[in-house]
XYZ file of C-alpha atoms in Angstrom:
567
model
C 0.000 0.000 0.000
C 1.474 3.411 -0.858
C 1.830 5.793 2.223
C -0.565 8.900 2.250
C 1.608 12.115 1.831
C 2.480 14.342 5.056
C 0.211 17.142 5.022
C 2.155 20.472 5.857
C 0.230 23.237 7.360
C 2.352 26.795 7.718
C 1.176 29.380 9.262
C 3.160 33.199 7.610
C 4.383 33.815 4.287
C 6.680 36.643 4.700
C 10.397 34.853 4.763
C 10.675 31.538 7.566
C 7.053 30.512 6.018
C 7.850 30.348 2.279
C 11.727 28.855 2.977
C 10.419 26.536 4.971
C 7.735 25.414 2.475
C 9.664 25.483 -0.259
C 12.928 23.411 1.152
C 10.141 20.776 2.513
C 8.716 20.744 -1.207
C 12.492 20.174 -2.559
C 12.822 17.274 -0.471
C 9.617 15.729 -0.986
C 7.696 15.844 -4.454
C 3.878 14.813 -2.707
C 3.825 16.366 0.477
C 0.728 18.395 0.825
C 1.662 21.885 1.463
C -0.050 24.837 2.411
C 0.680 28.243 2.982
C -1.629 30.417 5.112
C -0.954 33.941 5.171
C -2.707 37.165 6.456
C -1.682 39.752 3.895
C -2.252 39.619 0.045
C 1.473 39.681 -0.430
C 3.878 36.625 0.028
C 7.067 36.303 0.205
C 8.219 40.084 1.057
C 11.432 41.785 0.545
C 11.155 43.351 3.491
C 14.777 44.568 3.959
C 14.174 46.680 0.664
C 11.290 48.811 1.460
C 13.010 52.174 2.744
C 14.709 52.173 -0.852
C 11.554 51.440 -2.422
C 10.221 54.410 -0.164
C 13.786 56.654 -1.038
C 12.928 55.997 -4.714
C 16.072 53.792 -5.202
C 13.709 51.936 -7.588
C 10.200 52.573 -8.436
C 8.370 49.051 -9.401
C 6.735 47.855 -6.431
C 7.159 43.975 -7.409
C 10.891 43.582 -7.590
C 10.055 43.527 -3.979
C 7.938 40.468 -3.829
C 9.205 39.247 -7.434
C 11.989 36.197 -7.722
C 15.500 36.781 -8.897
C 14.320 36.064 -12.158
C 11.704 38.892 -12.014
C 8.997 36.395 -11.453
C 6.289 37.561 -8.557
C 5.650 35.222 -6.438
C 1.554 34.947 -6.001
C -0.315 31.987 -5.322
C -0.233 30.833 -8.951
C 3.708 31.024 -8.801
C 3.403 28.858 -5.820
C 0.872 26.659 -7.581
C 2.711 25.897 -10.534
C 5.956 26.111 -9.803
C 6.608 25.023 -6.275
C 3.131 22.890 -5.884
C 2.103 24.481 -2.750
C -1.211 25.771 -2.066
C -1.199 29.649 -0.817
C -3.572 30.975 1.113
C -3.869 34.656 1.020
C -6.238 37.297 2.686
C -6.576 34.152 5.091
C -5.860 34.343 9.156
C -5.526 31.433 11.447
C -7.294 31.486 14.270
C -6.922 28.990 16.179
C -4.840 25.354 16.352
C -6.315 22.232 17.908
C -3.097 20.264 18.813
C -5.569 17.137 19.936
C -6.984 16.785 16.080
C -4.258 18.378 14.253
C -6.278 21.402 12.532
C -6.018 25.098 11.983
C -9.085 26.659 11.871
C -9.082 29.484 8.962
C -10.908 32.577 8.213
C -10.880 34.118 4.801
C -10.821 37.768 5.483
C -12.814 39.062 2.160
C -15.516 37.032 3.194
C -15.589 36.117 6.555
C -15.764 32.172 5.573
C -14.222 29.857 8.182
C -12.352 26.484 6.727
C -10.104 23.806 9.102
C -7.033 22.211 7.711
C -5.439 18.975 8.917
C -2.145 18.665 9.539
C 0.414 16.293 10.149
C 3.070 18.968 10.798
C 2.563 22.583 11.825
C 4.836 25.670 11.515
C 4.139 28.829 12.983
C 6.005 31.879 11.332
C 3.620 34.297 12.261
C 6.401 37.013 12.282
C 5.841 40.226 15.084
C 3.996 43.457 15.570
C 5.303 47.205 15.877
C 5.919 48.399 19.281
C 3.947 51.856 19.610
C 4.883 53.915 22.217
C 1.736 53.948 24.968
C 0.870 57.935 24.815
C -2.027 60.121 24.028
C -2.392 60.867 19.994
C -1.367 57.432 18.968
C -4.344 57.152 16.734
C -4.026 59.968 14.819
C -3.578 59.889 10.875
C -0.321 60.847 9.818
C 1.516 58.032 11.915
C 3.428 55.170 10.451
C 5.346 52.292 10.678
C 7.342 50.755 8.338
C 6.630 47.037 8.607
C 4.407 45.466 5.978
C 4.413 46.232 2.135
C 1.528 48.396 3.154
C 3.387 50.251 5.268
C 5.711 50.567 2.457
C 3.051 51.753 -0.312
C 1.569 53.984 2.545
C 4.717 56.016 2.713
C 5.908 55.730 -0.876
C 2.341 57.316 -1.617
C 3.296 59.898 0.904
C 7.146 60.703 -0.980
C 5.394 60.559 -4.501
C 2.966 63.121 -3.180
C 5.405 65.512 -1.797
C 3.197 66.962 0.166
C 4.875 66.990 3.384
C 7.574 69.316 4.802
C 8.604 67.683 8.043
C 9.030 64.514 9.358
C 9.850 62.831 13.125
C 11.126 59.471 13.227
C 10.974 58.025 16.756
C 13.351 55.128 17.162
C 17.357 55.623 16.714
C 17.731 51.816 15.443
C 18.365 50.463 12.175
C 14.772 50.811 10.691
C 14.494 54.318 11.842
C 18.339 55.722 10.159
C 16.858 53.455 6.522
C 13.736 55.615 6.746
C 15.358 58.991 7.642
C 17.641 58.452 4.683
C 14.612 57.469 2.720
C 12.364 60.754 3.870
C 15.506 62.707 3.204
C 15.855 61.667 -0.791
C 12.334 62.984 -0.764
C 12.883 66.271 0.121
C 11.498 65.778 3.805
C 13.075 67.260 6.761
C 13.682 65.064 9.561
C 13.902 64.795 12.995
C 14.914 61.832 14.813
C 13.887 60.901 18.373
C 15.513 58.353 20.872
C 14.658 58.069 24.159
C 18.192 56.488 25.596
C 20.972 58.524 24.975
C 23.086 57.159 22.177
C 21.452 56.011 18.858
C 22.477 52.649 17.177
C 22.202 50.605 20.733
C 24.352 47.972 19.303
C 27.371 50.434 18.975
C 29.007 51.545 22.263
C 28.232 55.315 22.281
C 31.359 56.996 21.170
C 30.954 55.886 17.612
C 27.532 56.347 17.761
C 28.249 59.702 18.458
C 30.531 59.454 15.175
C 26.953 58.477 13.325
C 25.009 60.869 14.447
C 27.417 63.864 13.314
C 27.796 62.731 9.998
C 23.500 61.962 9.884
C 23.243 65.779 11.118
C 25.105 66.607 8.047
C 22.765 66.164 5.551
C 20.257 68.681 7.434
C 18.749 65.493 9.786
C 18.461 66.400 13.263
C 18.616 64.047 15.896
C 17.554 64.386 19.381
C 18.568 61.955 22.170
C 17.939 61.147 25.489
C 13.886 62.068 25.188
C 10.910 60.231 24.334
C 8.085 61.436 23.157
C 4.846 61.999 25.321
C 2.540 62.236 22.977
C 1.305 62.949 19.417
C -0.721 66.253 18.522
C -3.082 66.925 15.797
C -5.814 68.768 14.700
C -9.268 67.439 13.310
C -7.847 63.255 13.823
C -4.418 64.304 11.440
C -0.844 64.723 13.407
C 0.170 68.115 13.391
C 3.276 67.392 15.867
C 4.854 65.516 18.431
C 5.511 66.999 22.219
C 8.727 65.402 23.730
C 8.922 64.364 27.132
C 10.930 67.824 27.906
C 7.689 69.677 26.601
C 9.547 70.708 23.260
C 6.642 70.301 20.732
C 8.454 69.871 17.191
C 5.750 70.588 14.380
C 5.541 67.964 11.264
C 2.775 66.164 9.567
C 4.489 62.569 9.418
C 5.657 60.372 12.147
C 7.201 57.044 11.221
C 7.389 54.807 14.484
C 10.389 52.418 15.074
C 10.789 51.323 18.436
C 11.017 47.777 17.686
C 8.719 45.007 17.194
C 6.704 42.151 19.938
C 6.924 38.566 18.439
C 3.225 37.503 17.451
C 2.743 34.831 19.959
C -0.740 34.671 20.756
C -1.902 31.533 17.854
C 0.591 29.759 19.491
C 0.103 30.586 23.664
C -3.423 29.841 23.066
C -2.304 26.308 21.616
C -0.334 25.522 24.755
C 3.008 25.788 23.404
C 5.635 27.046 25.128
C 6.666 30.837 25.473
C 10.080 31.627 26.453
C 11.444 34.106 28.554
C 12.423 37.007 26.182
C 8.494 36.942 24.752
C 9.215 34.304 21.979
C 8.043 30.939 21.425
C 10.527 28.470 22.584
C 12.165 26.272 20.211
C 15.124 23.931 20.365
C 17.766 23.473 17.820
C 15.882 21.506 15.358
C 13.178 24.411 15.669
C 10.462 22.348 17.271
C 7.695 23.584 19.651
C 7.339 22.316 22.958
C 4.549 20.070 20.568
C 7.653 18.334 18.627
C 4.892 18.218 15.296
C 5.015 21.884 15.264
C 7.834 23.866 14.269
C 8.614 27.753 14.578
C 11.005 30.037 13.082
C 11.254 34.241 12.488
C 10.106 36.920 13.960
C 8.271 35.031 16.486
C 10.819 32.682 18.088
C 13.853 33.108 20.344
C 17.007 31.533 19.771
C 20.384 30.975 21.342
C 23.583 33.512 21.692
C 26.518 31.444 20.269
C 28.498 33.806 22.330
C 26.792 33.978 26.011
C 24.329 30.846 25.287
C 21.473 33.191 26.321
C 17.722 33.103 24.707
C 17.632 36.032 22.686
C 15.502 37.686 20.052
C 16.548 38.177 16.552
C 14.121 39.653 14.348
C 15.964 39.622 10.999
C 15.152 38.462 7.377
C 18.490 36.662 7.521
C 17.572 34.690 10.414
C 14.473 33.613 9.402
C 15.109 32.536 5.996
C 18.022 30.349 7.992
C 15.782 29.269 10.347
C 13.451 28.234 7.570
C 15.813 26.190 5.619
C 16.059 24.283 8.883
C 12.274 23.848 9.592
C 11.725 22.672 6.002
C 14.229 19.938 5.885
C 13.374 18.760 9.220
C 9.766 18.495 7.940
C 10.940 15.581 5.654
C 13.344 14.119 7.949
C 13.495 15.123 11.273
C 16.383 15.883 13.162
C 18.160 16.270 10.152
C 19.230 20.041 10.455
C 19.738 22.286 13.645
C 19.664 25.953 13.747
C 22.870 26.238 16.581
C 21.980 30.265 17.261
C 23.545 33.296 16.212
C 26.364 35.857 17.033
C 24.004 39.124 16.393
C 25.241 40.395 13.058
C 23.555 43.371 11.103
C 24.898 46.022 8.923
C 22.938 49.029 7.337
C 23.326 52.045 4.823
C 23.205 55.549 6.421
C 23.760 57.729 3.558
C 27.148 57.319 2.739
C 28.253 55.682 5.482
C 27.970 51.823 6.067
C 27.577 50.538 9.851
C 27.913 47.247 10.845
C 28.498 44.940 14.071
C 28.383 41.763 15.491
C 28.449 39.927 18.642
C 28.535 42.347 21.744
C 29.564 45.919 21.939
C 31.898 46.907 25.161
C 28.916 48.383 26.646
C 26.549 45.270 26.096
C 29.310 42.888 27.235
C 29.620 44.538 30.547
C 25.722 44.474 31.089
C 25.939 40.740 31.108
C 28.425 40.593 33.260
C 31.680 39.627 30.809
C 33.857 42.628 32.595
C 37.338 41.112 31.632
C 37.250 42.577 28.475
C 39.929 44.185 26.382
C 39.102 46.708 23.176
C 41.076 47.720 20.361
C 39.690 51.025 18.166
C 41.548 51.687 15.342
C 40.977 54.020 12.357
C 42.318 53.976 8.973
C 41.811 53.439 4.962
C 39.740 50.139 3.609
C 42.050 49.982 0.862
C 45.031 51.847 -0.284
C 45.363 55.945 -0.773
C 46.433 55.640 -4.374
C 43.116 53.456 -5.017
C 41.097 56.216 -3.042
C 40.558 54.445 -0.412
C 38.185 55.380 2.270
C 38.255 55.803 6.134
C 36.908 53.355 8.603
C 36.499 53.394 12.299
C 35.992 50.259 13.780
C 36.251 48.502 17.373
C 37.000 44.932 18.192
C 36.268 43.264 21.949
C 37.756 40.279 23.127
C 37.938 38.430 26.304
C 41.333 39.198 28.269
C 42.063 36.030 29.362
C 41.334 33.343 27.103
C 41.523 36.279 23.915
C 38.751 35.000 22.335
C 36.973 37.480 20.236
C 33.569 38.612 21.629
C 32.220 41.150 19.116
C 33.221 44.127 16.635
C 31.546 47.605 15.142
C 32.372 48.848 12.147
C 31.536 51.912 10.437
C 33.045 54.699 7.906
C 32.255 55.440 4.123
C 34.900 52.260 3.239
C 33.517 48.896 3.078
C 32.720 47.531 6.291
C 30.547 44.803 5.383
C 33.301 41.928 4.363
C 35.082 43.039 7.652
C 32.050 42.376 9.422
C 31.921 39.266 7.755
C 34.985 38.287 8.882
C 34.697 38.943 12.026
C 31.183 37.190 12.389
C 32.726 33.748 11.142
C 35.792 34.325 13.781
C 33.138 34.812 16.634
C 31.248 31.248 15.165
C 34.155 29.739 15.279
C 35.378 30.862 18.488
C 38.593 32.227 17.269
C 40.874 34.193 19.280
C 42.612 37.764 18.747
C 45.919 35.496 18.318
C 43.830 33.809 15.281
C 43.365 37.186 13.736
C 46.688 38.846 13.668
C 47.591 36.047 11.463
C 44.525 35.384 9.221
C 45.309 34.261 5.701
C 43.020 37.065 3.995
C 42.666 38.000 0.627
C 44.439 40.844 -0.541
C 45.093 42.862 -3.669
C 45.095 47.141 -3.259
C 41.964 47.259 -5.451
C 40.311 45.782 -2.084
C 42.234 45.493 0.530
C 45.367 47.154 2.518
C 48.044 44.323 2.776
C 46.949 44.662 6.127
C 43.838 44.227 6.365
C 42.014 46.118 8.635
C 40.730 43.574 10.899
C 43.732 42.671 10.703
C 45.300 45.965 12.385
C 42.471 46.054 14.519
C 43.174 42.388 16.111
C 47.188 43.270 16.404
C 46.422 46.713 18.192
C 44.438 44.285 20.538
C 46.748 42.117 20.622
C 49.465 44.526 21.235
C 47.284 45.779 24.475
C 46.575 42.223 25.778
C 50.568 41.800 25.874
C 50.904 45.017 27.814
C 52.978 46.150 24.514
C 50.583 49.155 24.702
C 48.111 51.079 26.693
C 44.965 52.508 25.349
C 42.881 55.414 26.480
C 39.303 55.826 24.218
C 38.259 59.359 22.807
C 35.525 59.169 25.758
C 37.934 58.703 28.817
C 40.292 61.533 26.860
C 37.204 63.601 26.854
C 36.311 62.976 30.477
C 39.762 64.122 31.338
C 39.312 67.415 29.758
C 36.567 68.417 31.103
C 37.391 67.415 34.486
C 40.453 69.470 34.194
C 42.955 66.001 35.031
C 46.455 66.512 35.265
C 47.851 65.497 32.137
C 50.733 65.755 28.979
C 48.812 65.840 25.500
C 50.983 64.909 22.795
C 50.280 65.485 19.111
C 52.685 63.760 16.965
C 51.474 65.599 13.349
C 53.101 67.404 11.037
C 52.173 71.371 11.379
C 50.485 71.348 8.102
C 47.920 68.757 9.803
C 47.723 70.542 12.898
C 47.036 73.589 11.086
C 44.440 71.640 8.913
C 42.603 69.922 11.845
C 42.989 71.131 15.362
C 41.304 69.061 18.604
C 42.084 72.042 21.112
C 42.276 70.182 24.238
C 45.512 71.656 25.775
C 47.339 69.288 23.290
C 51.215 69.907 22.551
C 52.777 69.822 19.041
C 55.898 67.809 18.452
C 55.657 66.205 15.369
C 56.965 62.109 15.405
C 60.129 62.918 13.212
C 61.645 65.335 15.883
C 60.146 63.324 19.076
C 63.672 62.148 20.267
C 65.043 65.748 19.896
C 62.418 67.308 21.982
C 62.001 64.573 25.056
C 63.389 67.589 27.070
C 60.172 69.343 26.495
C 58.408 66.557 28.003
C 57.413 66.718 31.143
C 60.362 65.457 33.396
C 58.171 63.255 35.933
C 58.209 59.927 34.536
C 55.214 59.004 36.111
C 53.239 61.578 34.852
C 50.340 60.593 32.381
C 51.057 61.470 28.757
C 48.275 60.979 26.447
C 49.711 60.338 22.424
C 47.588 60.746 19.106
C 48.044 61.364 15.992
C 45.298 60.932 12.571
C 44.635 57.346 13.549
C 47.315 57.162 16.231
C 49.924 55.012 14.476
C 52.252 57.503 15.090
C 51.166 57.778 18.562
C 51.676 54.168 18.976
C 55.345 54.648 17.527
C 56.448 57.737 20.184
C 54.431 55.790 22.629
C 57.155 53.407 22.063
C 60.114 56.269 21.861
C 58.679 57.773 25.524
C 58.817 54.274 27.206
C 62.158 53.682 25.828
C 63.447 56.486 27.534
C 61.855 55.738 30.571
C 57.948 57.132 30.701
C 56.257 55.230 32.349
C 52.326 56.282 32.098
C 52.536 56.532 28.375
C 49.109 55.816 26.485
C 47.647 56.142 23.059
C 43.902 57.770 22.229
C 42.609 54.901 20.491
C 41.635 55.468 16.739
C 43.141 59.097 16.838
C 41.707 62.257 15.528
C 39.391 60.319 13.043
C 37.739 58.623 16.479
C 37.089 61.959 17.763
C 33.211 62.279 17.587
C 33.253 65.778 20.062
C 33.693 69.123 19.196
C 37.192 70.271 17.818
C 38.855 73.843 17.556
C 39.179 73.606 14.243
């Protein structure tokens, strides 16, 4: 007798939904699969919508559309992956005792109940709005769903507004402040912590947000909003939690997202303890015939072993992959967790990170950490190479590398990469100062710069060389410390760019002529920079030969320097 085929039941087609059904359907020809899904759409680019808003491209279904420029709507999944999708369709509820999902078909209202033999939930997460008065008014966005998309594209095409507030200093809120600003819209950002970009520790986030305010984007930090105004049910401003009202007729909202969790709490299954539904690593339920992945699950930190959230497209297409093989043969595939990596586009300038900031590895309690900052060119001068600042974290005593941020108009993202792969594979510092990497000056210095990065670390793990960030430098200054600033220019750069901290000229080349103008007591801290403060490492050296003995270096030099400057 020939077996019946397994019935497949998934719940979201955004990104873990569709991979999932289509890696089960590559395995297994007759397996009955079906895709419910909410919206009309399937299958969403969703990464791609603040260009689509910014106008980087202008047809709507290269965002839903395969690589091939084929759109993928129920009759794409029909005919060429076999799998039934459901759109304008919401589960309601699942019956783990007689394996169904009861349907409703939105148009109409009509309820239907599928069997299963194995579930997945990908049912994805919800904008976070902030709880104040005004919340309903029209004129506020999010930027979420292809709706959300269309909604503000409309809004750009239009160009009917002036001003714009974007509250949320993460990822989604920079794409859509770029986005509003190739439209012609000012913008205001608004973050209620006090450094934007929470994954980066706040000194180059501080970098960030000088070169955002440069292309006429405000930002303001370290105040929420407390509540929305309008007139006649439209916004008409916000009013920040200092009583500042700032007048504009859009708001975009991106504060973060909840996982949707509800289908599945109401099913019994398990909810972990950051929100999302638990899962192990073969992405199975506490119900081991119902698998989860996206949005809507929490996963493990490959560095700290922690349950996390990770609400990326990435991640769930990964997670996906895993459900759908596991489908056909379970146990087959794990999902292990992730290291945290994301990158964006903010205007000119690339950011990217992964694993743990300084700042992030000290709030879990990893305190025997050692940083490296470093600045310098992606590739060389003569190929017009371009700056980078980046920042790499490792654990002191074992030198294991915990986490890096990148960020600069050069190209961070295959030094993210890198770096990302080194923290999967639990490399150490040691492991990076001699990485085979690939290099040719048309994309790379001959050092590369994780490279440099992991031998300044390296360097300071030895005790070859002590560090001071821009912040503690700053911090000195302003509390008026006792202390030798060194500037180890040329006079043509110091005339060029000027920090005006109390800082001393004496160029590197005449260093060993000048020690005299040092000052004499050896124990007395001298602070060393320079552009990116490879020349301060070198006189660093030159003042400890000769017997200094508080010598350090401002990490990352001049280009690090995210405060004001003289000149």
């Amino acid at each position: 007798m020939t077996a019946q085929p397994i019935k497949i039941v998934v719940i979201g087609g955004s990104a873990a939904g569709p991979k999932a059904a289509a890696k089960a359907r590559r395995m297994d020809e007759h397996a009955s699969i079906t895709i419910i899904q909410k919206e009309a759409d399937l299958s969403m680019a969703s990464c791609g919508y603040p260009y689509y808003v910014g106008g980087v491209f202008d047809d709507r279904n290269q965002l839903i559309c395969t690589a091939a420029g084929i759109v993928r709507d129920p009759n794409f999944f029909e005919k060429a992956k076999g799998i039934d999708a459901k759109v304008l369709t919401e589960a309601v509820a699942i019956d783990r005792a007689s394996r169904t999902v009861t349907c409703k078909h939105l148009p109409t209202g009509a309820i239907s109940t599928l069997a299963y033999d194995k579930l997945v939930i990908a049912t994805g997460a919800t904008p976070l709005y902030p709880p104040v008065p005004g919340a309903d008014l029209e004129g506020i966005h999010t930027l979420h769903s292809l709706g959300d998309a269309d909604s503000l594209r409309a809004i750009r095409d239009e160009k009917n507004v002036q001003r714009a507030v974007i509250v949320g200093g993460g990822l989604i809120g920079f794409e859509v402040c770029e986005a509003l600003h190739l439209a012609g819209i000012q913008t205001t950002i608004i973050e209620k912590t006090h450094s934007i970009l929470p994954f980066l520790d706040p000194e180059l986030a501080k970098l960030v947000a000088n070169h955002v305010r440069g292309f006429t984007t405000d930002i303001i930090t370290g105040n929420g909003v407390a509540a929305f105004l309008g007139e006649s049910g439209t916004l008409t401003g916000v009013k920040l939690d200092n009583g500042t009202e700032l007048p504009c007729q859009l708001a975009v909202v991106a504060v973060g997202v909840r996982p949707n969790v509800a289908l599945a709490k109401s099913a019994g299954l398990d909810i972990g303890t950051q929100g999302g539904i638990a899962v192990n690593e073969f992405m199975q339920t506490s119900d081991p015939d119902i698998y989860a992945a996206g949005d809507c699950v929490e996963c493990t930190s490959l560095i700290t072993g922690d349950k996390v959230r990770a609400p990326y497209g990435d991640i769930a297409n990964l997670q996906g992959r895993v459900v759908g093989q596991n489908l056909i043969q379970e146990g087959s595939a794990t999902f292990p967790g992730i290291t945290h990596t994301g990158i964006c586009k903010i205007f000119d300038y690339t950011v990217g990170f992964t694993g743990l900031s300084a700042g992030r590895a000290r709030e879990l309690g990893l305190t025997d950490i050692e940083t490296a900052t470093i600045a310098g060119l992606d590739i060389p001068p003569y190929m017009q190479g371009k700056l980078l600042v980046s920042k790499l974290v490792a654990d002191r005593k074992s030198g294991r590398v915990l986490g890096f941020q990148c960020l600069g108009p050069g190209d961070a993202s295959k030094r993210v990469a890198t770096v990302a792969m080194a923290i999967r594979g639990k490399l150490t510092v040691e492991d990076l100062v001699n990485a085979d990497l690939p290099y040719a000056p048309p994309y790379s210095l001959a050092l590369d710069h994780v490279i440099t990065a992991a031998q300044v670390l390296e360097n300071k793990l030895l005790g070859r060389m002590r560090g001071i960030s821009v912040a503690e430098v700053k911090q000195r200054v302003d509390s008026g410390a006792d202390g030798f600033i060194l500037d180890t220019r040329t006079p043509l750069e110091f005339e060029e760019i000027r920090l005006g901290i109390g800082e001393t000229l004496i160029p590197l080349g005449a260093l060993r002529g000048r020690l005299a103008e040092l000052p004499q007591d050896k124990d007395k801290e001298i602070i060393l920079y320079c552009r990116v403060s490879l020349r301060g490492y070198e006189a660093a050296a030159i003042l400890q030969g000769h017997g200094w003995r508080n010598v350090k270096v401002m990490e990352g030099g001049i280009m690090a320097w995210p405060y004001p400057r003289e000149k």
